[in-house]
XYZ file of C-alpha atoms in Angstrom:
642
model
C 15.894 -24.673 -15.590
C 17.060 -21.376 -13.380
C 20.576 -22.389 -11.717
C 20.587 -22.497 -7.852
C 22.746 -20.336 -5.699
C 25.913 -22.541 -5.102
C 25.234 -24.147 -1.946
C 28.654 -24.590 0.189
C 30.060 -27.586 1.646
C 30.299 -26.708 5.268
C 26.386 -25.460 5.287
C 25.299 -24.553 9.169
C 21.911 -24.507 10.346
C 20.737 -21.549 11.757
C 17.037 -20.584 13.412
C 14.597 -19.590 10.877
C 12.784 -15.919 10.965
C 9.306 -16.783 10.224
C 7.106 -14.308 12.213
C 5.079 -11.651 10.289
C 6.440 -7.911 9.795
C 9.852 -8.405 10.590
C 10.077 -10.304 13.896
C 13.693 -11.503 14.567
C 14.125 -14.875 14.998
C 14.278 -16.429 18.435
C 17.403 -18.724 19.249
C 15.355 -20.277 21.651
C 15.284 -23.998 22.810
C 14.940 -26.509 20.156
C 13.316 -29.120 23.540
C 9.771 -29.925 21.952
C 7.082 -30.167 25.045
C 4.485 -32.873 24.676
C 1.175 -31.301 23.358
C -0.941 -33.286 25.916
C -0.592 -30.233 28.210
C -4.021 -29.322 29.747
C -5.559 -26.693 27.606
C -6.416 -23.776 29.681
C -10.013 -22.979 28.769
C -9.272 -18.925 29.176
C -11.940 -16.435 29.235
C -14.614 -16.527 26.618
C -13.521 -13.350 25.062
C -10.266 -14.537 23.739
C -12.113 -17.672 22.155
C -12.169 -18.005 18.554
C -15.735 -19.176 17.297
C -14.419 -20.703 13.365
C -15.879 -23.752 11.926
C -14.454 -27.178 13.577
C -12.310 -29.145 11.594
C -11.997 -32.833 11.869
C -8.406 -34.004 10.307
C -8.008 -37.684 9.402
C -11.573 -38.297 8.513
C -12.467 -39.532 4.875
C -13.633 -36.917 2.125
C -11.784 -33.551 1.877
C -14.446 -30.863 1.834
C -12.488 -28.214 3.730
C -11.397 -25.047 1.435
C -7.950 -25.158 0.482
C -8.063 -29.279 0.748
C -8.596 -29.638 -3.183
C -5.007 -30.354 -4.317
C -4.292 -32.390 -7.075
C -3.230 -36.231 -6.855
C 0.399 -35.636 -7.430
C 0.310 -32.344 -4.590
C -1.618 -34.080 -2.162
C 0.724 -37.202 -2.087
C 3.580 -34.556 -1.834
C 1.997 -32.270 0.529
C -0.278 -33.935 3.009
C 1.256 -36.275 5.679
C -0.031 -39.941 5.135
C -2.395 -39.766 8.297
C -3.999 -36.361 7.673
C -4.906 -36.566 3.615
C -8.635 -35.134 4.433
C -10.640 -32.898 6.310
C -14.136 -32.262 6.795
C -16.175 -29.452 7.687
C -18.463 -30.087 10.753
C -21.959 -28.467 10.849
C -21.134 -24.347 10.841
C -21.138 -22.458 14.139
C -21.927 -18.999 14.480
C -18.719 -17.097 14.010
C -17.586 -14.941 16.344
C -14.656 -13.282 14.539
C -14.955 -15.010 10.930
C -14.071 -13.112 8.501
C -16.438 -14.096 5.731
C -19.955 -13.931 7.180
C -23.264 -14.455 5.659
C -24.119 -11.223 2.850
C -26.758 -10.072 5.540
C -24.461 -9.540 8.302
C -23.126 -5.961 8.535
C -19.719 -5.065 9.604
C -20.542 -3.828 13.053
C -22.188 -7.676 13.831
C -19.363 -9.677 11.842
C -16.704 -8.072 14.134
C -18.383 -7.020 17.211
C -17.868 -3.338 16.758
C -19.857 -1.712 19.360
C -20.079 2.271 20.214
C -18.672 1.216 23.994
C -15.886 -0.643 22.473
C -14.978 2.189 20.126
C -15.179 4.525 22.765
C -12.743 2.583 25.236
C -10.324 1.915 22.150
C -10.480 5.640 21.653
C -9.451 6.662 24.767
C -6.691 3.908 24.808
C -5.474 5.679 21.853
C -5.296 8.726 23.240
C -3.743 7.333 26.354
C -0.909 6.224 24.456
C -0.762 9.646 22.395
C -0.262 11.462 25.737
C 2.416 9.136 26.970
C 4.408 10.050 23.877
C 3.617 13.755 24.500
C 2.528 14.382 20.956
C 1.058 17.788 21.986
C 4.517 19.466 22.274
C 6.157 17.745 19.434
C 6.680 14.809 17.208
C 9.665 13.382 16.076
C 10.218 10.512 13.152
C 11.466 8.310 15.837
C 8.698 9.330 18.386
C 5.872 8.722 15.884
C 7.130 5.199 14.710
C 7.459 3.879 18.301
C 3.952 5.320 18.889
C 2.791 3.846 16.035
C 3.911 0.470 17.270
C 2.257 0.976 20.427
C -0.825 1.349 19.102
C -1.129 -2.273 17.527
C -1.107 -3.647 13.962
C -3.603 -1.318 12.852
C -1.821 1.684 12.719
C 1.373 -0.294 12.182
C -0.179 -0.748 8.665
C -1.116 2.883 8.520
C 2.314 3.939 9.352
C 3.616 1.519 6.681
C 1.420 3.029 3.870
C 2.318 6.578 5.002
C 5.912 5.903 4.450
C 5.366 6.093 0.528
C 3.337 9.161 1.013
C 5.835 12.069 0.743
C 3.384 14.274 -0.351
C 1.765 13.871 3.185
C 4.542 13.596 5.418
C 8.246 15.031 5.397
C 10.334 12.966 3.828
C 12.376 12.223 7.068
C 9.249 10.834 8.772
C 8.686 8.614 5.740
C 11.986 6.787 6.315
C 11.787 6.450 9.502
C 8.234 4.965 9.429
C 9.826 2.886 6.465
C 11.030 0.785 9.463
C 7.772 0.061 11.025
C 7.916 -3.600 12.275
C 5.193 -5.212 14.452
C 6.933 -7.495 17.004
C 4.925 -7.974 20.447
C 5.274 -10.105 23.663
C 4.633 -13.731 23.101
C 1.334 -15.267 23.630
C 1.216 -17.698 26.658
C 1.894 -21.409 25.361
C -1.671 -22.685 26.806
C -3.251 -20.160 25.002
C -1.744 -21.251 21.850
C -2.906 -24.816 22.424
C -6.162 -23.549 23.022
C -6.689 -21.742 19.945
C -5.249 -24.845 18.233
C -7.984 -27.052 19.920
C -10.628 -24.586 19.010
C -9.727 -24.651 15.344
C -9.361 -28.490 14.673
C -12.159 -29.521 16.954
C -10.083 -32.349 18.447
C -6.945 -32.621 20.968
C -3.797 -31.054 19.676
C -2.015 -34.404 20.328
C -4.078 -36.017 17.743
C -2.559 -33.937 15.059
C 0.910 -32.663 16.689
C 3.434 -35.115 18.447
C 5.239 -32.123 19.683
C 4.806 -28.499 20.197
C 8.303 -26.186 21.101
C 7.263 -24.172 23.876
C 9.542 -21.307 22.709
C 7.882 -19.559 19.641
C 10.337 -18.792 16.588
C 9.016 -15.231 16.457
C 6.180 -13.397 17.712
C 4.407 -10.527 16.106
C 1.061 -8.418 16.852
C -0.911 -10.389 14.492
C 0.494 -14.078 15.122
C 3.058 -16.111 16.683
C 4.898 -19.069 14.978
C 5.963 -22.345 16.807
C 8.242 -25.287 15.962
C 6.359 -28.501 15.813
C 6.303 -32.161 14.805
C 3.306 -33.790 12.952
C 2.620 -37.374 14.475
C 3.545 -38.535 10.860
C 6.933 -37.200 11.569
C 7.195 -33.829 9.662
C 8.975 -30.945 11.029
C 6.780 -27.891 10.762
C 6.201 -24.406 11.677
C 2.741 -23.303 12.851
C 1.602 -19.973 12.689
C -1.137 -19.025 14.957
C -3.598 -15.698 14.849
C -3.902 -13.983 18.262
C -7.432 -14.387 19.717
C -9.123 -11.074 19.428
C -6.769 -9.206 16.690
C -9.629 -9.228 14.296
C -12.096 -7.299 16.399
C -9.285 -4.830 17.177
C -8.356 -3.919 13.656
C -11.821 -4.109 12.493
C -12.568 -1.660 15.458
C -9.433 0.565 14.334
C -10.667 1.057 11.070
C -14.021 1.952 11.585
C -12.980 4.480 13.802
C -10.343 5.649 11.017
C -13.198 5.799 8.585
C -15.523 7.874 10.667
C -12.690 10.351 11.421
C -11.637 10.689 7.531
C -15.645 11.014 6.905
C -16.167 13.447 9.016
C -12.813 15.442 8.253
C -13.944 15.480 4.482
C -16.884 17.369 5.245
C -15.047 19.747 7.427
C -11.641 20.530 5.324
C -11.948 20.817 2.076
C -8.548 19.373 0.951
C -6.951 16.851 -1.265
C -4.936 15.424 1.864
C -8.307 14.241 3.530
C -9.106 12.568 0.204
C -5.800 10.804 0.339
C -6.544 9.758 3.937
C -9.555 8.156 2.909
C -7.749 6.115 0.135
C -5.235 5.226 2.892
C -7.851 3.466 4.896
C -9.269 2.135 2.057
C -6.155 0.473 1.225
C -5.663 -0.431 4.921
C -8.769 -2.276 4.926
C -7.999 -4.423 2.033
C -4.697 -5.467 3.496
C -6.649 -6.332 6.632
C -9.313 -8.627 4.626
C -6.273 -10.720 2.964
C -3.838 -10.496 6.416
C -6.562 -11.995 8.588
C -7.524 -14.775 6.985
C -4.649 -17.455 6.973
C -6.456 -19.564 4.186
C -5.052 -16.706 1.695
C -1.575 -16.883 3.001
C -1.474 -20.793 2.682
C -2.898 -20.506 -0.854
C -0.042 -17.800 -1.711
C 2.606 -20.130 -0.222
C 1.009 -22.998 -2.872
C 0.688 -20.640 -5.775
C 4.426 -19.123 -4.914
C 5.951 -22.933 -5.039
C 4.321 -23.318 -8.299
C 6.121 -20.028 -9.464
C 9.149 -21.115 -8.366
C 8.983 -24.642 -10.000
C 11.181 -22.990 -12.896
C 13.707 -21.453 -10.616
C 16.337 -23.830 -8.660
C 17.326 -20.798 -6.717
C 14.091 -19.784 -5.302
C 11.635 -21.520 -3.295
C 9.118 -21.098 -0.107
C 7.846 -23.211 2.703
C 5.532 -26.045 1.641
C 1.938 -25.725 3.100
C 0.051 -28.139 4.731
C -3.478 -27.374 3.304
C -5.595 -29.621 4.844
C -4.223 -28.386 8.210
C -4.555 -24.700 7.339
C -7.684 -22.992 8.692
C -8.677 -18.699 8.591
C -6.540 -18.717 11.949
C -3.543 -21.299 11.600
C -1.124 -22.009 9.081
C 0.723 -25.249 9.141
C 4.057 -25.382 6.993
C 7.794 -26.734 6.831
C 9.715 -25.865 9.058
C 13.372 -24.851 7.392
C 16.799 -23.953 9.132
C 18.857 -21.508 7.045
C 20.553 -18.175 7.389
C 18.828 -15.194 7.171
C 19.643 -12.553 4.646
C 20.385 -9.720 7.553
C 23.451 -11.908 8.624
C 25.868 -11.343 5.562
C 28.834 -12.034 7.421
C 27.243 -15.653 8.156
C 26.542 -16.137 4.740
C 29.989 -15.387 3.394
C 31.396 -17.709 6.250
C 29.300 -20.740 4.995
C 30.660 -20.111 1.506
C 27.797 -18.160 -0.454
C 28.312 -15.487 -2.613
C 26.617 -12.201 -1.720
C 26.607 -10.747 -5.219
C 25.068 -13.866 -6.722
C 22.512 -13.852 -3.957
C 21.801 -10.336 -4.863
C 21.602 -10.796 -8.303
C 19.156 -13.736 -8.170
C 17.078 -12.457 -5.646
C 16.346 -9.102 -7.674
C 16.312 -10.961 -11.349
C 13.379 -13.159 -9.460
C 11.808 -10.405 -8.144
C 11.291 -8.935 -11.407
C 10.185 -12.022 -12.712
C 7.460 -11.867 -10.129
C 6.282 -8.408 -10.620
C 6.728 -7.951 -14.975
C 6.456 -11.735 -16.175
C 4.022 -13.575 -13.427
C 2.351 -10.673 -11.914
C 2.468 -12.353 -8.407
C 4.735 -10.689 -6.141
C 5.798 -11.049 -2.677
C 4.627 -7.436 -1.375
C 6.756 -7.630 2.015
C 10.414 -8.926 0.841
C 11.913 -7.352 4.213
C 14.990 -8.886 5.622
C 12.939 -11.205 8.277
C 10.994 -12.846 5.205
C 14.201 -13.574 2.950
C 16.886 -16.371 4.069
C 18.927 -19.012 2.335
C 18.816 -22.582 2.836
C 20.530 -25.533 1.081
C 21.744 -23.302 -1.921
C 18.414 -21.634 -2.315
C 16.705 -18.379 -1.306
C 13.584 -18.917 0.497
C 10.913 -16.186 0.908
C 8.786 -16.555 4.049
C 5.147 -14.990 5.319
C 3.491 -14.589 2.078
C 0.440 -13.078 3.573
C 1.197 -9.922 1.736
C 1.126 -10.433 -2.071
C 0.187 -8.330 -4.844
C -1.172 -9.034 -8.378
C -0.394 -7.180 -11.623
C -2.741 -7.616 -14.728
C -0.968 -7.493 -18.297
C -1.792 -3.943 -18.909
C -0.245 -2.693 -16.081
C 2.990 -4.911 -16.453
C 3.298 -3.762 -19.884
C 3.139 -0.066 -18.486
C 5.351 -0.678 -15.787
C 8.177 -2.097 -18.124
C 7.604 1.079 -20.452
C 8.356 3.032 -17.441
C 11.585 1.697 -16.381
C 12.640 1.617 -19.889
C 11.873 5.305 -20.059
C 13.682 5.916 -16.900
C 16.659 4.186 -18.164
C 16.920 6.154 -21.302
C 16.068 9.449 -19.554
C 12.913 9.642 -21.952
C 10.528 12.131 -20.596
C 7.749 11.889 -23.320
C 7.701 8.076 -22.952
C 7.358 8.297 -19.000
C 4.474 10.764 -19.765
C 2.617 8.387 -22.249
C 3.168 5.754 -19.536
C 1.570 7.997 -17.030
C -1.345 9.017 -19.195
C -2.238 4.843 -19.973
C -2.734 4.624 -16.217
C -5.204 7.703 -16.072
C -7.183 5.889 -18.774
C -9.402 7.607 -21.748
C -11.974 9.428 -19.399
C -9.460 11.077 -17.248
C -6.525 12.385 -20.346
C -8.654 15.112 -21.615
C -8.403 16.810 -18.139
C -4.832 16.465 -17.689
C -2.444 19.266 -18.260
C -0.143 17.662 -20.758
C 2.536 20.700 -20.935
C 2.666 21.177 -17.255
C 3.161 17.103 -16.692
C 5.964 16.892 -19.127
C 7.468 19.768 -17.594
C 7.611 18.695 -13.965
C 8.956 14.524 -15.718
C 11.689 16.662 -17.109
C 12.304 17.932 -13.959
C 12.449 14.680 -12.317
C 14.430 13.066 -15.169
C 16.917 15.840 -14.765
C 17.323 15.398 -11.080
C 18.063 11.978 -11.460
C 20.040 12.000 -14.788
C 23.199 12.473 -13.379
C 23.060 9.810 -10.941
C 24.607 6.296 -12.045
C 22.166 3.323 -12.072
C 24.028 2.021 -9.379
C 23.558 4.869 -6.949
C 19.568 5.519 -8.097
C 17.313 5.777 -5.474
C 14.629 3.844 -6.404
C 12.184 4.996 -3.562
C 12.942 8.571 -4.240
C 12.049 8.074 -7.842
C 8.964 6.193 -7.060
C 7.934 8.704 -4.344
C 8.589 11.966 -6.472
C 6.508 9.548 -9.590
C 3.629 8.903 -7.334
C 3.224 12.321 -5.861
C 3.410 13.706 -9.430
C 0.547 11.687 -10.372
C -1.644 13.233 -7.653
C -0.600 16.524 -8.380
C -2.175 15.940 -11.765
C -4.930 14.014 -10.820
C -3.696 10.744 -12.476
C -5.413 8.225 -10.462
C -2.701 5.102 -10.167
C -4.050 1.636 -9.580
C -3.700 0.912 -5.906
C -1.499 -2.077 -6.808
C 1.012 0.434 -8.293
C 1.725 1.957 -4.585
C 2.159 -1.876 -3.591
C 4.663 -2.508 -6.232
C 6.340 0.703 -5.076
C 6.385 -0.110 -1.614
C 7.734 -3.715 -1.994
C 10.763 -2.335 -4.646
C 11.342 0.136 -1.968
C 11.755 -2.284 0.620
C 13.951 -4.799 -1.388
C 15.964 -1.636 -1.998
C 16.524 -1.161 1.502
C 17.641 -4.979 1.808
C 20.290 -4.574 -0.995
C 21.725 -1.153 0.219
C 21.899 -2.436 3.940
C 22.938 -6.292 3.543
C 24.293 -6.582 -0.403
C 25.331 -3.474 -1.432
C 26.919 -4.358 -4.436
C 23.584 -5.433 -6.246
C 22.855 -3.292 -8.956
C 19.036 -3.249 -8.800
C 17.792 -0.808 -11.875
C 20.736 -2.270 -14.017
C 19.494 -6.026 -13.081
C 15.819 -5.343 -13.904
C 16.589 -3.490 -16.904
C 18.687 -6.352 -17.867
C 15.693 -8.643 -17.138
C 13.201 -7.168 -19.069
C 15.269 -6.726 -22.138
C 16.374 -10.789 -21.703
C 12.656 -11.616 -20.886
C 12.512 -12.852 -24.398
C 14.742 -14.170 -27.098
C 15.402 -12.733 -30.284
C 12.797 -14.693 -32.315
C 10.648 -13.773 -29.620
C 11.037 -10.200 -29.476
C 10.823 -10.133 -33.280
C 7.561 -12.228 -32.924
C 6.219 -9.720 -30.519
C 7.100 -6.537 -32.393
C 5.599 -8.022 -35.550
C 2.267 -9.042 -33.394
C 2.418 -5.341 -31.866
C 2.770 -3.818 -35.174
C -0.063 -5.695 -36.705
C -2.458 -4.753 -33.852
C -1.401 -1.107 -34.467
C -1.748 -1.399 -38.118
C -5.501 -2.550 -37.752
C -5.844 -0.123 -35.092
C -4.538 3.031 -37.477
C -6.433 2.081 -40.537
C -9.822 1.432 -38.753
C -8.697 4.787 -36.811
C -8.537 6.580 -40.442
C -11.594 4.949 -42.234
C -13.175 6.753 -38.990
C -11.523 9.983 -39.216
C -12.583 10.181 -42.968
C -16.167 9.516 -42.258
C -16.025 11.919 -39.230
C -14.588 14.427 -41.990
C -17.643 13.912 -44.304
C -20.064 14.732 -41.595
C -17.948 17.895 -40.539
C -17.721 18.950 -44.347
C -21.707 18.794 -44.526
C -22.221 20.591 -41.367
C -19.809 23.355 -42.434
C -21.677 23.791 -45.730
C -24.698 24.056 -43.905
C -23.561 26.766 -41.237
C -24.149 24.239 -38.455
C -20.213 23.498 -37.286
C -19.422 24.568 -33.986
C -16.064 24.793 -32.376
C -15.231 24.472 -28.737
C -11.788 25.973 -27.553
C -10.318 25.637 -24.220
C -6.801 27.179 -23.410
C -4.717 24.728 -21.165
C -3.419 27.207 -18.546
C -5.489 30.032 -19.321
C -7.983 29.438 -15.708
C -5.773 31.648 -13.918
C -5.105 34.833 -15.954
C -8.719 34.807 -16.397
C -9.232 34.895 -12.863
C -6.748 37.458 -12.344
C -8.229 39.945 -15.083
C -11.862 39.316 -13.467
C -10.473 40.702 -10.276
C -9.263 43.558 -12.277
C -12.758 44.361 -13.684
C -14.108 44.097 -10.404
C -11.535 46.449 -8.872
C -12.365 49.155 -11.729
C -15.734 48.403 -11.444
C -16.301 49.393 -7.919
C -13.702 52.142 -8.154
C -16.199 53.702 -11.022
C -18.860 53.428 -8.207
C -17.021 55.076 -5.744
C -16.339 57.864 -7.992
C -19.655 58.176 -8.978
C -20.798 58.757 -5.489
C -18.364 61.093 -4.292
C -19.014 63.247 -7.726
C -22.862 62.734 -7.243
C -22.956 63.543 -3.306
C -20.768 66.506 -4.068
C -23.380 67.955 -6.487
C -26.316 67.589 -4.062
C -24.157 69.298 -1.397
C -23.621 72.360 -3.773
C -27.396 72.155 -4.280
C -27.913 72.704 -0.792
C -30.950 70.325 -0.625
C -32.695 69.456 2.616
C -32.674 67.967 5.549
C -29.288 68.200 6.322
C -26.741 66.555 8.800
C -23.463 68.165 9.800
C -24.358 70.971 7.112
C -24.519 68.301 4.506
C -27.866 67.370 2.585
C -28.743 64.050 4.206
C -28.760 62.249 0.779
C -25.130 63.687 0.008
C -24.041 62.475 3.448
C -25.277 59.111 2.927
C -23.347 58.528 -0.721
C -20.024 60.110 1.288
C -20.488 57.477 3.811
C -21.129 54.524 1.234
C -18.147 55.889 -0.965
C -15.668 56.068 1.847
C -17.019 52.206 3.101
C -16.539 50.772 -0.537
C -13.006 52.569 -0.874
C -11.729 51.055 2.463
C -12.871 47.899 1.274
C -10.903 48.017 -1.885
C -7.770 49.219 -0.363
C -7.827 46.614 2.070
C -8.816 44.002 -0.276
C -5.663 44.929 -2.761
C -3.182 44.894 0.781
C -4.533 41.312 1.227
C -4.074 39.923 -2.319
C -0.480 41.358 -2.515
C 0.207 39.844 0.836
C -0.637 36.159 -0.534
C 2.016 36.045 -3.208
C 4.768 37.456 -1.161
C 4.189 34.492 1.716
C 3.802 31.738 -0.870
C 7.461 32.981 -2.110
C 8.901 32.662 1.340
C-alpha cells in the first residue's frame, strides 16, 4: 500500500474548487437554503427533456446504478439505494438518441439558428477588432467570450505550434471557461426536470451560492435527506445545442476550406474539429464523468495518498453529477499548504509519480490536471472533475515508455523506432528515414545540454508532434491528449511546486515499476517472443529466397528501386530539359524564318515574307516566356532564404 502524504495536526478547512475548466472556488456563504423554494417554470427553451428518474423506489434499472453489493452499501445513502426509469420521453437535448435520429434533429440544429450563431460570433470578433491585428491575449479573451466550444478549440490549438506561433500557444494554454452563475431557481428547475419529483424529496438543503460556475456546468454544495454532505454539478440548459451548433458550423467551414485551399493546415483544422467532437460527446454526458469517478477511485485503492470524490451513481444523470463534498487546500495555494504543515516537494513527487502510474501503468488518466482540479485533504491528494480522461492501450503505453527512455538517454535511433511503431506497417515505407533521423538528432541536440530538472516538457512534446506531422506519421489522437495533460501538469509544477523534477520522477517510475525478478521475467518473455518471430522470419526468408532463385534462373525476376530524396533533383532536371527543348525550338524558328526571308517568298509583311514574319513573332513570344520563367524560378529560393 502506498504511503499517504503526511497529514498535519493543525489541518485547516478551505473551500473546494469543483467547477469545470478551472473555475475558482467561491468563498461564499455556507448557509444552506431549504430546497422547498418554488421552482420557476422558466421558458420552455431552457427545459431539459431527458428521462425522468424516480429516486428511492425498488429496483435498480437506471444506467450506472448497477454496483456491487459492497460498493452500493458504501456509495449510496440508505434512503436512496435504487432508481428506476420511467417511460422514455422524446429527448430534447439528449446525447444518445436512436440510431435513426440524425445530427440536426438530435441537437435541434437549424439553418436559422446557425445564421444567428454566426452573427453572434462575428459580433464578438468585431468587438475585439480582429481585422486590425490579434494579439495572443486578445485571442484568448475572444475565445472565452465565444463560449465553451471555442475554449476547447483554443485548448486544442495550444498544442499545435505548427499552426500558431509559440506565443499564441502559450497564451491559449491559460484558457479557462468561467461564466456568470445560473440563477438559483434555474438550478432547482433543472434538478426537478432530471429527477421527475420535488427536489426536497432528495436534498434536504442546497446552498444558494455556487462553489464554482463554468460555461458548461455549475456546482453547489448540498445535503441529502439521509444526511450526506455532497456537491451537485448541474449542466447549463441549452449548452449541448450551442456546442453542437458551433461544431456543425466548424465542420462546414473546414469542409469548404478543404476544397478551396489545398493545404495540410486545413487537414489539421479538420482533425481539431473531430477531436473537439469527441471531447463534446464525453464532457456533456455527466454519466460518463460519474463512471470515471468510480473507476478512478478503484485505481486509487492502492494509493493511500491519492483519491477523488465518491459519486452517488443512483443520483447521477446525463445532466447532473452528485458526489461527496470535500474541504481541503487547493494546490494553487502553496503558502497555505506550507502553513498547514505539508511538504511541497513530497506532494509534487507523489503527484507526478501517480500521474506516471495513471498514464504508463493503468492507461486511465486525468486529462486536465490544472490547479483547480487538484487539492490536498487530510493528507490525501484529491483529483476533481473527471470529465476529461484518457485511455491508453498496452501497445501505446509500451511505445511511450520507450520514447521517454530514449529522450532521457538522448538516443535518436530509439526515438525514431518508437515513432515508426506509431506509424504502423503500411506507413513506414513512405517515411524518409534519413530525414526523420536527422530531424530527431536536431531535437535531441537542442535538449542535450539541458538538465532533466530544467527540461521543458511542453516544448519537447510540441516539437515531437510537429515532427510527426512533417513526416506524415499519424499519431493516435490519444497521444495529443497525453501531451496536453503532461504540459498542464508541468505548468502546475513550475508555478506552484518548482522543486519537483518531473522527467526524473517519471523515468525513475518506469525503471522501478517492476522489481528485479519481474524485469528478468519480462526480458525473458520478450526474448522468447522475439526469438520466435526471428525463427519464423528466417524460415520465411529462406522460402522467399528459393522463389527468387527460381525466377532468376528463368529470367523472370524484376527489381523496383526507389531512391529516397531523388524527387527534387529529378524535377529540377526536368525543368532544365524543358527549357533546353524550348530554346532549341526558338533557335529553329529564328533560323527557319531567316531562310524564308532571304528566299523572298511572297506575300510579304513589312518587307518580310508572311511565313517568316509569323516565325519571328512566335520565336519572340517564346523567348520572352522562357526569360520570365527563369526569373520567376530564381526569385523563389531567394524569398525562402529570407
